[in-house]
PDB file of C-alpha atoms in Angstrom:
ATOM      1  CA  MET T   1       0.000   0.000   0.000  1.00 39.00           C
ATOM      2  CA  LYS T   2       1.412   3.374  -1.028  1.00 38.00           C
ATOM      3  CA  THR T   3       1.477   6.441   1.162  1.00 38.00           C
ATOM      4  CA  ASP T   4       0.612  10.033   0.174  1.00 49.00           C
ATOM      5  CA  PHE T   5      -0.764   8.663  -3.082  1.00 51.00           C
ATOM      6  CA  THR T   6      -3.387  11.381  -3.470  1.00 62.00           C
ATOM      7  CA  ASP T   7      -2.534  14.625  -5.227  1.00 78.00           C
ATOM      8  CA  TRP T   8      -4.961  17.017  -3.583  1.00 88.00           C
ATOM      9  CA  SER T   9      -5.055  19.391  -6.521  1.00 92.00           C
ATOM     10  CA  SER T  10      -8.510  20.795  -5.753  1.00 94.00           C
ATOM     11  CA  ILE T  11     -11.987  19.992  -4.442  1.00 96.00           C
ATOM     12  CA  VAL T  12     -15.267  20.732  -6.222  1.00 97.00           C
ATOM     13  CA  VAL T  13     -18.501  21.159  -4.266  1.00 96.00           C
ATOM     14  CA  GLY T  14     -21.857  21.376  -6.014  1.00 94.00           C
ATOM     15  CA  ILE T  15     -24.323  23.843  -4.509  1.00 93.00           C
ATOM     16  CA  ASP T  16     -28.073  23.965  -5.168  1.00 91.00           C
ATOM     17  CA  PHE T  17     -28.811  26.129  -2.070  1.00 89.00           C
ATOM     18  CA  SER T  18     -30.438  23.199  -0.233  1.00 89.00           C
ATOM     19  CA  ALA T  19     -29.595  22.515   3.424  1.00 88.00           C
ATOM     20  CA  ALA T  20     -27.706  19.338   2.481  1.00 88.00           C
ATOM     21  CA  SER T  21     -25.579  21.184  -0.079  1.00 91.00           C
ATOM     22  CA  LEU T  22     -24.635  23.743   2.584  1.00 92.00           C
ATOM     23  CA  SER T  23     -23.450  20.893   4.816  1.00 91.00           C
ATOM     24  CA  ALA T  24     -21.440  19.660   1.837  1.00 93.00           C
ATOM     25  CA  LEU T  25     -19.990  23.160   1.394  1.00 93.00           C
ATOM     26  CA  ARG T  26     -18.817  23.357   5.006  1.00 92.00           C
ATOM     27  CA  GLU T  27     -17.200  19.907   4.865  1.00 92.00           C
ATOM     28  CA  ALA T  28     -15.568  20.622   1.491  1.00 94.00           C
ATOM     29  CA  ALA T  29     -14.079  23.831   2.906  1.00 93.00           C
ATOM     30  CA  ARG T  30     -12.654  21.942   5.891  1.00 90.00           C
ATOM     31  CA  LEU T  31     -11.096  19.348   3.578  1.00 91.00           C
ATOM     32  CA  ALA T  32      -9.630  22.021   1.280  1.00 92.00           C
ATOM     33  CA  HIS T  33      -8.140  23.809   4.286  1.00 90.00           C
ATOM     34  CA  CYS T  34      -6.726  20.543   5.680  1.00 87.00           C
ATOM     35  CA  HIS T  35      -5.103  19.528   2.385  1.00 88.00           C
ATOM     36  CA  GLU T  36      -4.119  23.079   1.395  1.00 90.00           C
ATOM     37  CA  CYS T  37      -5.826  22.999  -1.974  1.00 93.00           C
ATOM     38  CA  PRO T  38      -8.286  25.300  -3.775  1.00 95.00           C
ATOM     39  CA  LEU T  39     -12.030  24.882  -3.306  1.00 96.00           C
ATOM     40  CA  HIS T  40     -14.221  25.245  -6.391  1.00 97.00           C
ATOM     41  CA  VAL T  41     -17.799  26.175  -5.520  1.00 96.00           C
ATOM     42  CA  ALA T  42     -20.117  25.353  -8.412  1.00 95.00           C
ATOM     43  CA  HIS T  43     -23.765  26.015  -9.212  1.00 94.00           C
ATOM     44  CA  VAL T  44     -25.512  25.025 -12.435  1.00 91.00           C
ATOM     45  CA  ILE T  45     -28.478  26.956 -13.771  1.00 86.00           C
ATOM     46  CA  GLY T  46     -30.585  24.202 -15.262  1.00 80.00           C
ATOM     47  CA  TYR T  47     -31.283  24.297 -18.978  1.00 74.00           C
ATOM     48  CA  ALA T  48     -32.768  21.112 -20.383  1.00 62.00           C
ATOM     49  CA  LYS T  49     -32.412  21.521 -24.155  1.00 59.00           C
ATOM     50  CA  ALA T  50     -29.306  20.366 -26.013  1.00 54.00           C
ATOM     51  CA  GLY T  51     -27.178  22.706 -28.096  1.00 55.00           C
ATOM     52  CA  GLY T  52     -26.696  25.472 -25.555  1.00 58.00           C
ATOM     53  CA  THR T  53     -28.852  28.471 -24.729  1.00 58.00           C
ATOM     54  CA  PRO T  54     -30.279  30.434 -27.683  1.00 58.00           C
ATOM     55  CA  PRO T  55     -29.017  34.011 -28.300  1.00 59.00           C
ATOM     56  CA  GLU T  56     -32.290  35.589 -27.194  1.00 57.00           C
ATOM     57  CA  TYR T  57     -31.712  34.178 -23.696  1.00 64.00           C
ATOM     58  CA  SER T  58     -28.163  35.494 -23.336  1.00 70.00           C
ATOM     59  CA  THR T  59     -29.044  38.795 -21.641  1.00 75.00           C
ATOM     60  CA  ALA T  60     -31.361  37.152 -19.113  1.00 75.00           C
ATOM     61  CA  ILE T  61     -28.851  34.374 -18.449  1.00 78.00           C
ATOM     62  CA  ASN T  62     -26.060  36.887 -17.813  1.00 80.00           C
ATOM     63  CA  LEU T  63     -28.217  38.826 -15.369  1.00 84.00           C
ATOM     64  CA  ILE T  64     -29.220  35.660 -13.539  1.00 85.00           C
ATOM     65  CA  ARG T  65     -25.633  34.410 -13.483  1.00 83.00           C
ATOM     66  CA  ASP T  66     -24.317  37.685 -12.017  1.00 85.00           C
ATOM     67  CA  ARG T  67     -26.985  37.777  -9.319  1.00 87.00           C
ATOM     68  CA  LEU T  68     -26.540  34.143  -8.374  1.00 89.00           C
ATOM     69  CA  LYS T  69     -22.752  34.451  -8.306  1.00 88.00           C
ATOM     70  CA  ASP T  70     -23.038  37.325  -5.862  1.00 90.00           C
ATOM     71  CA  GLN T  71     -25.446  35.279  -3.730  1.00 90.00           C
ATOM     72  CA  LEU T  72     -23.174  32.241  -3.924  1.00 91.00           C
ATOM     73  CA  GLN T  73     -20.162  34.233  -2.764  1.00 91.00           C
ATOM     74  CA  LYS T  74     -22.040  35.750   0.181  1.00 91.00           C
ATOM     75  CA  LEU T  75     -23.477  32.398   1.209  1.00 91.00           C
ATOM     76  CA  THR T  76     -20.100  30.662   0.995  1.00 91.00           C
ATOM     77  CA  LEU T  77     -18.326  33.216   3.147  1.00 90.00           C
ATOM     78  CA  GLN T  78     -21.197  33.062   5.617  1.00 90.00           C
ATOM     79  CA  GLU T  79     -21.151  29.266   5.902  1.00 88.00           C
ATOM     80  CA  ILE T  80     -17.494  28.266   5.909  1.00 88.00           C
ATOM     81  CA  GLU T  81     -15.558  28.162   9.173  1.00 78.00           C
ATOM     82  CA  VAL T  82     -11.982  28.113   7.845  1.00 79.00           C
ATOM     83  CA  PHE T  83     -10.003  30.131   5.359  1.00 78.00           C
ATOM     84  CA  THR T  84      -9.194  28.524   2.020  1.00 82.00           C
ATOM     85  CA  GLU T  85      -8.678  29.619  -1.567  1.00 90.00           C
ATOM     86  CA  ILE T  86     -12.047  29.687  -3.330  1.00 94.00           C
ATOM     87  CA  GLU T  87     -13.060  29.869  -6.973  1.00 94.00           C
ATOM     88  CA  TYR T  88     -16.676  30.205  -8.105  1.00 94.00           C
ATOM     89  CA  HIS T  89     -18.317  28.634 -11.141  1.00 94.00           C
ATOM     90  CA  LEU T  90     -21.774  29.582 -12.459  1.00 92.00           C
ATOM     91  CA  MET T  91     -22.716  27.354 -15.373  1.00 89.00           C
ATOM     92  CA  VAL T  92     -25.783  26.847 -17.557  1.00 86.00           C
ATOM     93  CA  GLY T  93     -26.959  23.454 -18.775  1.00 85.00           C
ATOM     94  CA  ASN T  94     -27.532  19.959 -17.424  1.00 87.00           C
ATOM     95  CA  PRO T  95     -26.272  19.950 -13.801  1.00 89.00           C
ATOM     96  CA  PHE T  96     -24.788  16.456 -13.987  1.00 90.00           C
ATOM     97  CA  THR T  97     -23.044  17.079 -17.307  1.00 90.00           C
ATOM     98  CA  GLU T  98     -21.664  20.454 -16.262  1.00 92.00           C
ATOM     99  CA  LEU T  99     -20.390  19.241 -12.879  1.00 93.00           C
ATOM    100  CA  CYS T 100     -18.638  16.232 -14.383  1.00 92.00           C
ATOM    101  CA  GLN T 101     -17.095  18.363 -17.121  1.00 94.00           C
ATOM    102  CA  LEU T 102     -15.796  20.818 -14.520  1.00 96.00           C
ATOM    103  CA  THR T 103     -14.124  18.031 -12.524  1.00 94.00           C
ATOM    104  CA  ARG T 104     -12.410  16.813 -15.706  1.00 93.00           C
ATOM    105  CA  ASP T 105     -11.356  20.278 -16.872  1.00 95.00           C
ATOM    106  CA  ILE T 106      -9.585  21.151 -13.626  1.00 94.00           C
ATOM    107  CA  LYS T 107      -8.590  17.522 -12.831  1.00 92.00           C
ATOM    108  CA  THR T 108      -9.990  17.783  -9.336  1.00 93.00           C
ATOM    109  CA  THR T 109      -9.354  15.209  -6.617  1.00 92.00           C
ATOM    110  CA  LEU T 110     -12.796  15.029  -5.036  1.00 94.00           C
ATOM    111  CA  LEU T 111     -16.409  15.953  -5.795  1.00 95.00           C
ATOM    112  CA  VAL T 112     -18.561  16.825  -2.763  1.00 96.00           C
ATOM    113  CA  LEU T 113     -22.371  16.860  -2.924  1.00 94.00           C
ATOM    114  CA  GLY T 114     -25.299  17.013  -0.525  1.00 90.00           C
ATOM    115  CA  ARG T 115     -27.277  13.820   0.018  1.00 83.00           C
ATOM    116  CA  THR T 116     -30.597  15.407  -0.945  1.00 73.00           C
ATOM    117  CA  GLY T 117     -31.516  18.237  -3.260  1.00 55.00           C
ATOM    118  CA  ARG T 118     -34.188  20.883  -2.875  1.00 54.00           C
ATOM    119  CA  THR T 119     -36.977  18.610  -4.137  1.00 52.00           C
ATOM    120  CA  GLU T 120     -36.180  15.259  -2.493  1.00 50.00           C
ATOM    121  CA  GLY T 121     -37.340  13.908   0.840  1.00 50.00           C
ATOM    122  CA  ASP T 122     -35.177  13.605   3.936  1.00 49.00           C
ATOM    123  CA  HIS T 123     -33.673  10.227   3.023  1.00 48.00           C
ATOM    124  CA  GLN T 124     -34.167  10.206  -0.747  1.00 52.00           C
ATOM    125  CA  LEU T 125     -30.929  10.523  -2.666  1.00 60.00           C
ATOM    126  CA  GLY T 126     -30.870  13.531  -4.984  1.00 68.00           C
ATOM    127  CA  SER T 127     -31.173  12.761  -8.691  1.00 78.00           C
ATOM    128  CA  ILE T 128     -28.016  14.682  -9.627  1.00 83.00           C
ATOM    129  CA  THR T 129     -26.120  13.018  -6.780  1.00 83.00           C
ATOM    130  CA  THR T 130     -27.250   9.598  -8.021  1.00 80.00           C
ATOM    131  CA  LYS T 131     -26.046  10.303 -11.566  1.00 83.00           C
ATOM    132  CA  CYS T 132     -22.680  11.545 -10.315  1.00 85.00           C
ATOM    133  CA  LEU T 133     -22.227   8.432  -8.192  1.00 80.00           C
ATOM    134  CA  ARG T 134     -23.016   6.170 -11.120  1.00 79.00           C
ATOM    135  CA  ASN T 135     -20.985   7.941 -13.775  1.00 81.00           C
ATOM    136  CA  ALA T 136     -18.368  10.347 -12.370  1.00 82.00           C
ATOM    137  CA  ASP T 137     -14.833   8.999 -12.713  1.00 84.00           C
ATOM    138  CA  LEU T 138     -13.495  10.291  -9.393  1.00 89.00           C
ATOM    139  CA  PRO T 139     -14.229   9.908  -5.660  1.00 91.00           C
ATOM    140  CA  VAL T 140     -17.597  11.394  -4.650  1.00 92.00           C
ATOM    141  CA  LEU T 141     -18.331  12.435  -1.065  1.00 93.00           C
ATOM    142  CA  ILE T 142     -22.027  12.540  -0.128  1.00 91.00           C
ATOM    143  CA  VAL T 143     -22.724  14.661   2.944  1.00 90.00           C
ATOM    144  CA  SER T 144     -25.932  14.385   4.945  1.00 83.00           C
ATOM    145  CA  GLU T 145     -27.875  17.444   6.005  1.00 81.00           C
ATOM    146  CA  ASN T 146     -27.384  16.751   9.726  1.00 77.00           C
ATOM    147  CA  HIS T 147     -23.597  16.379   9.460  1.00 74.00           C
ATOM    148  CA  GLY T 148     -21.909  18.186  12.333  1.00 67.00           C
ATOM    149  CA  HIS T 149     -18.536  19.842  12.711  1.00 72.00           C
ATOM    150  CA  SER T 150     -16.252  17.055  11.549  1.00 78.00           C
ATOM    151  CA  PHE T 151     -15.864  13.295  11.155  1.00 87.00           C
ATOM    152  CA  ASP T 152     -14.509  11.651  14.300  1.00 90.00           C
ATOM    153  CA  HIS T 153     -14.706   8.118  12.908  1.00 93.00           C
ATOM    154  CA  ILE T 154     -13.841   7.119   9.350  1.00 95.00           C
ATOM    155  CA  ILE T 155     -14.997   3.606   8.500  1.00 94.00           C
ATOM    156  CA  SER T 156     -13.332   1.891   5.569  1.00 94.00           C
ATOM    157  CA  ALA T 157     -15.364  -1.106   4.435  1.00 90.00           C
ATOM    158  CA  THR T 158     -13.040  -3.586   2.768  1.00 90.00           C
ATOM    159  CA  ASP T 159     -13.382  -6.885   0.922  1.00 87.00           C
ATOM    160  CA  PHE T 160      -9.621  -6.957   0.154  1.00 87.00           C
ATOM    161  CA  SER T 161     -10.215  -6.229  -3.542  1.00 85.00           C
ATOM    162  CA  PRO T 162      -8.042  -3.685  -5.430  1.00 85.00           C
ATOM    163  CA  SER T 163     -10.982  -1.266  -5.359  1.00 83.00           C
ATOM    164  CA  SER T 164     -11.362  -1.438  -1.580  1.00 87.00           C
ATOM    165  CA  ASP T 165      -7.581  -1.234  -1.147  1.00 89.00           C
ATOM    166  CA  PHE T 166      -7.620   2.073  -3.037  1.00 89.00           C
ATOM    167  CA  ALA T 167     -10.542   3.242  -0.897  1.00 90.00           C
ATOM    168  CA  THR T 168      -8.678   2.321   2.310  1.00 94.00           C
ATOM    169  CA  ARG T 169      -5.669   4.352   1.215  1.00 92.00           C
ATOM    170  CA  PHE T 170      -7.952   7.318   0.566  1.00 92.00           C
ATOM    171  CA  ALA T 171      -9.670   6.820   3.935  1.00 94.00           C
ATOM    172  CA  ALA T 172      -6.333   6.682   5.764  1.00 94.00           C
ATOM    173  CA  GLU T 173      -5.300  10.027   4.305  1.00 91.00           C
ATOM    174  CA  LEU T 174      -8.619  11.585   5.293  1.00 91.00           C
ATOM    175  CA  ALA T 175      -8.416  10.204   8.833  1.00 93.00           C
ATOM    176  CA  THR T 176      -4.823  11.373   9.229  1.00 91.00           C
ATOM    177  CA  GLY T 177      -5.679  14.887   8.098  1.00 87.00           C
ATOM    178  CA  LYS T 178      -8.698  15.104  10.372  1.00 86.00           C
ATOM    179  CA  GLY T 179      -7.183  13.388  13.405  1.00 90.00           C
ATOM    180  CA  ALA T 180      -9.991  10.835  13.245  1.00 93.00           C
ATOM    181  CA  THR T 181      -9.974   7.150  14.132  1.00 95.00           C
ATOM    182  CA  LEU T 182      -9.823   4.827  11.128  1.00 96.00           C
ATOM    183  CA  HIS T 183     -11.955   1.693  11.431  1.00 96.00           C
ATOM    184  CA  LEU T 184     -11.164  -1.120   8.997  1.00 96.00           C
ATOM    185  CA  LEU T 185     -14.335  -3.156   8.658  1.00 94.00           C
ATOM    186  CA  HIS T 186     -14.765  -6.478   6.881  1.00 92.00           C
ATOM    187  CA  VAL T 187     -18.141  -8.214   6.709  1.00 89.00           C
ATOM    188  CA  TYR T 188     -18.371 -11.843   5.649  1.00 85.00           C
ATOM    189  CA  THR T 189     -21.430 -13.944   4.931  1.00 78.00           C
ATOM    190  CA  PRO T 190     -21.655 -17.222   6.877  1.00 71.00           C
ATOM    191  CA  ALA T 191     -21.941 -20.414   4.867  1.00 62.00           C
ATOM    192  CA  LEU T 192     -25.327 -21.145   6.472  1.00 58.00           C
ATOM    193  CA  HIS T 193     -27.854 -18.317   6.812  1.00 56.00           C
ATOM    194  CA  LEU T 194     -29.192 -18.879  10.318  1.00 52.00           C
ATOM    195  CA  ALA T 195     -29.830 -15.307  11.403  1.00 53.00           C
ATOM    196  CA  ASP T 196     -33.552 -15.453  10.529  1.00 56.00           C
ATOM    197  CA  TYR T 197     -34.242 -18.410  12.816  1.00 53.00           C
ATOM    198  CA  THR T 198     -34.497 -16.366  15.984  1.00 54.00           C
ATOM    199  CA  PHE T 199     -37.573 -18.315  17.155  1.00 54.00           C
ATOM    200  CA  CYS T 200     -35.498 -21.436  17.795  1.00 55.00           C
ATOM    201  CA  ASP T 201     -32.159 -19.878  18.867  1.00 56.00           C
ATOM    202  CA  LEU T 202     -30.310 -20.987  15.728  1.00 51.00           C
ATOM    203  CA  ALA T 203     -29.159 -17.400  15.224  1.00 48.00           C
ATOM    204  CA  GLU T 204     -26.676 -17.910  18.063  1.00 53.00           C
ATOM    205  CA  MET T 205     -24.984 -20.588  15.973  1.00 51.00           C
ATOM    206  CA  VAL T 206     -24.317 -18.294  13.006  1.00 49.00           C
ATOM    207  CA  ASP T 207     -20.595 -17.993  13.733  1.00 51.00           C
ATOM    208  CA  THR T 208     -20.196 -21.767  13.944  1.00 51.00           C
ATOM    209  CA  ALA T 209     -21.563 -22.113  10.398  1.00 47.00           C
ATOM    210  CA  THR T 210     -18.291 -20.812   8.952  1.00 55.00           C
ATOM    211  CA  PRO T 211     -15.169 -22.957   9.373  1.00 66.00           C
ATOM    212  CA  GLN T 212     -12.727 -21.446  11.872  1.00 74.00           C
ATOM    213  CA  GLN T 213      -9.919 -21.623   9.343  1.00 75.00           C
ATOM    214  CA  LEU T 214     -11.755 -19.255   6.971  1.00 76.00           C
ATOM    215  CA  THR T 215     -12.573 -16.878   9.806  1.00 80.00           C
ATOM    216  CA  ASP T 216      -8.935 -16.838  10.881  1.00 84.00           C
ATOM    217  CA  GLN T 217      -7.826 -16.126   7.315  1.00 86.00           C
ATOM    218  CA  ARG T 218     -10.125 -13.125   7.108  1.00 88.00           C
ATOM    219  CA  LEU T 219      -8.974 -11.844  10.476  1.00 90.00           C
ATOM    220  CA  ASN T 220      -5.329 -12.242   9.478  1.00 91.00           C
ATOM    221  CA  SER T 221      -5.932 -10.356   6.222  1.00 92.00           C
ATOM    222  CA  LEU T 222      -7.661  -7.574   8.129  1.00 93.00           C
ATOM    223  CA  ASN T 223      -4.839  -7.301  10.674  1.00 93.00           C
ATOM    224  CA  GLU T 224      -2.237  -7.272   7.904  1.00 95.00           C
ATOM    225  CA  LEU T 225      -4.082  -4.420   6.231  1.00 95.00           C
ATOM    226  CA  ALA T 226      -4.233  -2.522   9.532  1.00 95.00           C
ATOM    227  CA  ASN T 227      -0.476  -2.972  10.030  1.00 95.00           C
ATOM    228  CA  ILE T 228       0.275  -1.645   6.547  1.00 95.00           C
ATOM    229  CA  VAL T 229      -1.853   1.431   7.241  1.00 95.00           C
ATOM    230  CA  ARG T 230      -0.075   2.013  10.576  1.00 94.00           C
ATOM    231  CA  GLU T 231       3.337   1.762   8.885  1.00 94.00           C
ATOM    232  CA  ASN T 232       2.364   4.504   6.426  1.00 92.00           C
ATOM    233  CA  HIS T 233       0.510   6.687   8.944  1.00 93.00           C
ATOM    234  CA  HIS T 234       2.383   6.441  12.243  1.00 89.00           C
ATOM    235  CA  LYS T 235       0.151   8.795  14.238  1.00 90.00           C
ATOM    236  CA  LEU T 236      -3.142   7.377  12.972  1.00 95.00           C
ATOM    237  CA  LYS T 237      -5.305   5.360  15.349  1.00 95.00           C
ATOM    238  CA  VAL T 238      -6.445   2.241  13.473  1.00 96.00           C
ATOM    239  CA  GLU T 239      -8.981  -0.332  14.654  1.00 96.00           C
ATOM    240  CA  SER T 240     -10.014  -3.504  12.809  1.00 95.00           C
ATOM    241  CA  HIS T 241     -13.426  -5.159  13.000  1.00 94.00           C
ATOM    242  CA  LEU T 242     -14.555  -8.512  11.601  1.00 93.00           C
ATOM    243  CA  LEU T 243     -18.327  -8.975  11.389  1.00 90.00           C
ATOM    244  CA  SER T 244     -20.563 -11.825  10.251  1.00 86.00           C
ATOM    245  CA  HIS T 245     -23.849 -10.898   8.568  1.00 84.00           C
ATOM    246  CA  THR T 246     -25.992 -11.963   5.628  1.00 80.00           C
ATOM    247  CA  SER T 247     -26.006  -8.363   4.338  1.00 82.00           C
ATOM    248  CA  ALA T 248     -22.788  -6.359   4.224  1.00 84.00           C
ATOM    249  CA  ALA T 249     -24.705  -3.090   3.805  1.00 84.00           C
ATOM    250  CA  LYS T 250     -26.887  -3.702   6.871  1.00 86.00           C
ATOM    251  CA  ALA T 251     -23.882  -4.708   8.952  1.00 89.00           C
ATOM    252  CA  ILE T 252     -22.016  -1.528   7.985  1.00 89.00           C
ATOM    253  CA  GLN T 253     -25.070   0.635   8.706  1.00 88.00           C
ATOM    254  CA  SER T 254     -25.505  -0.989  12.118  1.00 88.00           C
ATOM    255  CA  PHE T 255     -21.836  -0.411  12.927  1.00 91.00           C
ATOM    256  CA  CYS T 256     -22.070   3.265  11.888  1.00 87.00           C
ATOM    257  CA  GLU T 257     -25.062   3.870  14.126  1.00 85.00           C
ATOM    258  CA  LYS T 258     -22.811   3.144  17.101  1.00 87.00           C
ATOM    259  CA  LYS T 259     -20.248   5.742  15.979  1.00 85.00           C
ATOM    260  CA  LYS T 260     -21.342   9.361  16.087  1.00 78.00           C
ATOM    261  CA  GLU T 261     -20.046  11.706  13.393  1.00 78.00           C
ATOM    262  CA  SER T 262     -18.871   8.854  11.195  1.00 87.00           C
ATOM    263  CA  LEU T 263     -18.049   8.659   7.501  1.00 91.00           C
ATOM    264  CA  VAL T 264     -18.183   5.417   5.516  1.00 91.00           C
ATOM    265  CA  VAL T 265     -15.582   5.020   2.779  1.00 92.00           C
ATOM    266  CA  ILE T 266     -16.149   2.281   0.229  1.00 87.00           C
ATOM    267  CA  GLY T 267     -14.877   1.353  -3.217  1.00 84.00           C
ATOM    268  CA  SER T 268     -17.402   1.241  -6.041  1.00 76.00           C
ATOM    269  CA  ARG T 269     -16.277  -2.179  -7.289  1.00 64.00           C
ATOM    270  CA  GLY T 270     -15.549  -5.240  -5.197  1.00 45.00           C
ATOM    271  CA  HIS T 271     -15.060  -8.971  -5.553  1.00 44.00           C
ATOM    272  CA  SER T 272     -18.516  -9.362  -7.100  1.00 44.00           C
ATOM    273  CA  ARG T 273     -16.859  -8.717 -10.511  1.00 39.00           C
ATOM    274  CA  ILE T 274     -19.652  -6.324 -11.422  1.00 36.00           C
ATOM    275  CA  LYS T 275     -18.102  -3.932 -13.922  1.00 37.00           C
ATOM    276  CA  GLU T 276     -20.501  -1.069 -13.379  1.00 39.00           C
ATOM    277  CA  PHE T 277     -21.826   0.703 -10.316  1.00 37.00           C
ATOM    278  CA  LEU T 278     -25.207  -1.042 -10.296  1.00 37.00           C
ATOM    279  CA  LEU T 279     -28.206  -1.079  -7.977  1.00 36.00           C
ATOM    280  CA  GLY T 280     -27.796  -3.946  -5.540  1.00 40.00           C
ATOM    281  CA  THR T 281     -24.085  -3.561  -4.808  1.00 66.00           C
ATOM    282  CA  THR T 282     -23.010  -2.857  -1.241  1.00 72.00           C
ATOM    283  CA  ALA T 283     -21.894   0.637  -2.189  1.00 69.00           C
ATOM    284  CA  GLU T 284     -25.184   1.710  -3.705  1.00 69.00           C
ATOM    285  CA  ARG T 285     -27.261   0.077  -0.980  1.00 75.00           C
ATOM    286  CA  LEU T 286     -25.337   2.082   1.582  1.00 76.00           C
ATOM    287  CA  VAL T 287     -25.828   5.280  -0.374  1.00 73.00           C
ATOM    288  CA  ARG T 288     -29.499   4.579  -1.015  1.00 73.00           C
ATOM    289  CA  ASP T 289     -30.575   3.330   2.416  1.00 73.00           C
ATOM    290  CA  GLY T 290     -28.189   4.899   4.909  1.00 68.00           C
ATOM    291  CA  PRO T 291     -29.017   8.414   6.131  1.00 62.00           C
ATOM    292  CA  GLY T 292     -25.383   9.268   6.966  1.00 79.00           C
ATOM    293  CA  SER T 293     -22.435  10.550   4.946  1.00 88.00           C
ATOM    294  CA  ILE T 294     -20.530   8.265   2.601  1.00 89.00           C
ATOM    295  CA  LEU T 295     -17.510   8.530   0.330  1.00 91.00           C
ATOM    296  CA  VAL T 296     -17.587   6.318  -2.764  1.00 89.00           C
ATOM    297  CA  VAL T 297     -14.072   6.008  -4.150  1.00 88.00           C
ATOM    298  CA  LYS T 298     -13.340   5.366  -7.800  1.00 79.00           C
ATOM    299  CA  GLU T 299      -9.829   5.343  -9.196  1.00 66.00           C
ATOM    300  CA  ARG T 300      -9.779   7.897 -11.989  1.00 57.00           C
ATOM    301  CA  ASP T 301      -8.699   6.724 -15.430  1.00 56.00           C
ATOM    302  CA  PRO T 302      -5.330   8.440 -16.000  1.00 52.00           C
ATOM    303  CA  SER T 303      -6.215   8.926 -19.681  1.00 54.00           C
ATOM    304  CA  THR T 304      -9.071  11.312 -18.839  1.00 51.00           C
TER     305      THR T 304
END
């Protein structure tokens, strides 16, 4: 595992003036300050038709852009708690397309978005956020509306795949910068699914359904990973956790509920060999069902 692998060139945060996007703004500013990189604050004025805005709209668009940019600057300075270099972007078009293009143009390290937009319910993932998670080729941090001052616990869910290894490296850098505890969490599914048989106490036998040798192998792999992280981040507090559950997503959610101000970090591809970020994977189940903040890490294609 490499150390200091991330080039924190910049951070982009998408703002739609919702409460969740303001939480995302505050967290993005803290991260930019911590990693000493510029913060790009972006808002997209929605325009649905392809081919750009027609000439007759140019005057109105310019007036709207100027007014919103002024509002965006005032709001940003009002919300952020730390000083960092800030650049503002007011764009017109499809929000998803424009945000993704901006991240490619400036080769940013991280995209930060609020969990919900102005039109979604409390736990419903915003439509733009969903598209960015599915298609953006860089790590995407989703911040919940009720996120507090900082993340005290960063939970890296690993299945020992290359994707989760990359995510753990990213999580270790975040935890080091924030002075947070890094929790390495591996969830395995027992060979026999006994957890539903609570009426006859078979659930207590769930751990015995997996051979001890396999359990020991997983624990050894987890401890080896923890040792590698400690070697690269000497001051970082690292804890490892091995859990047995029929659903990795539910096990991770349950673990997070016990840790206040926590952030889950997970790779978008695991040992399932699914080549796309599809509904039903652990990552998307966590994003869809969990009300907390989550960082989905994708390794950017160096050719882009």
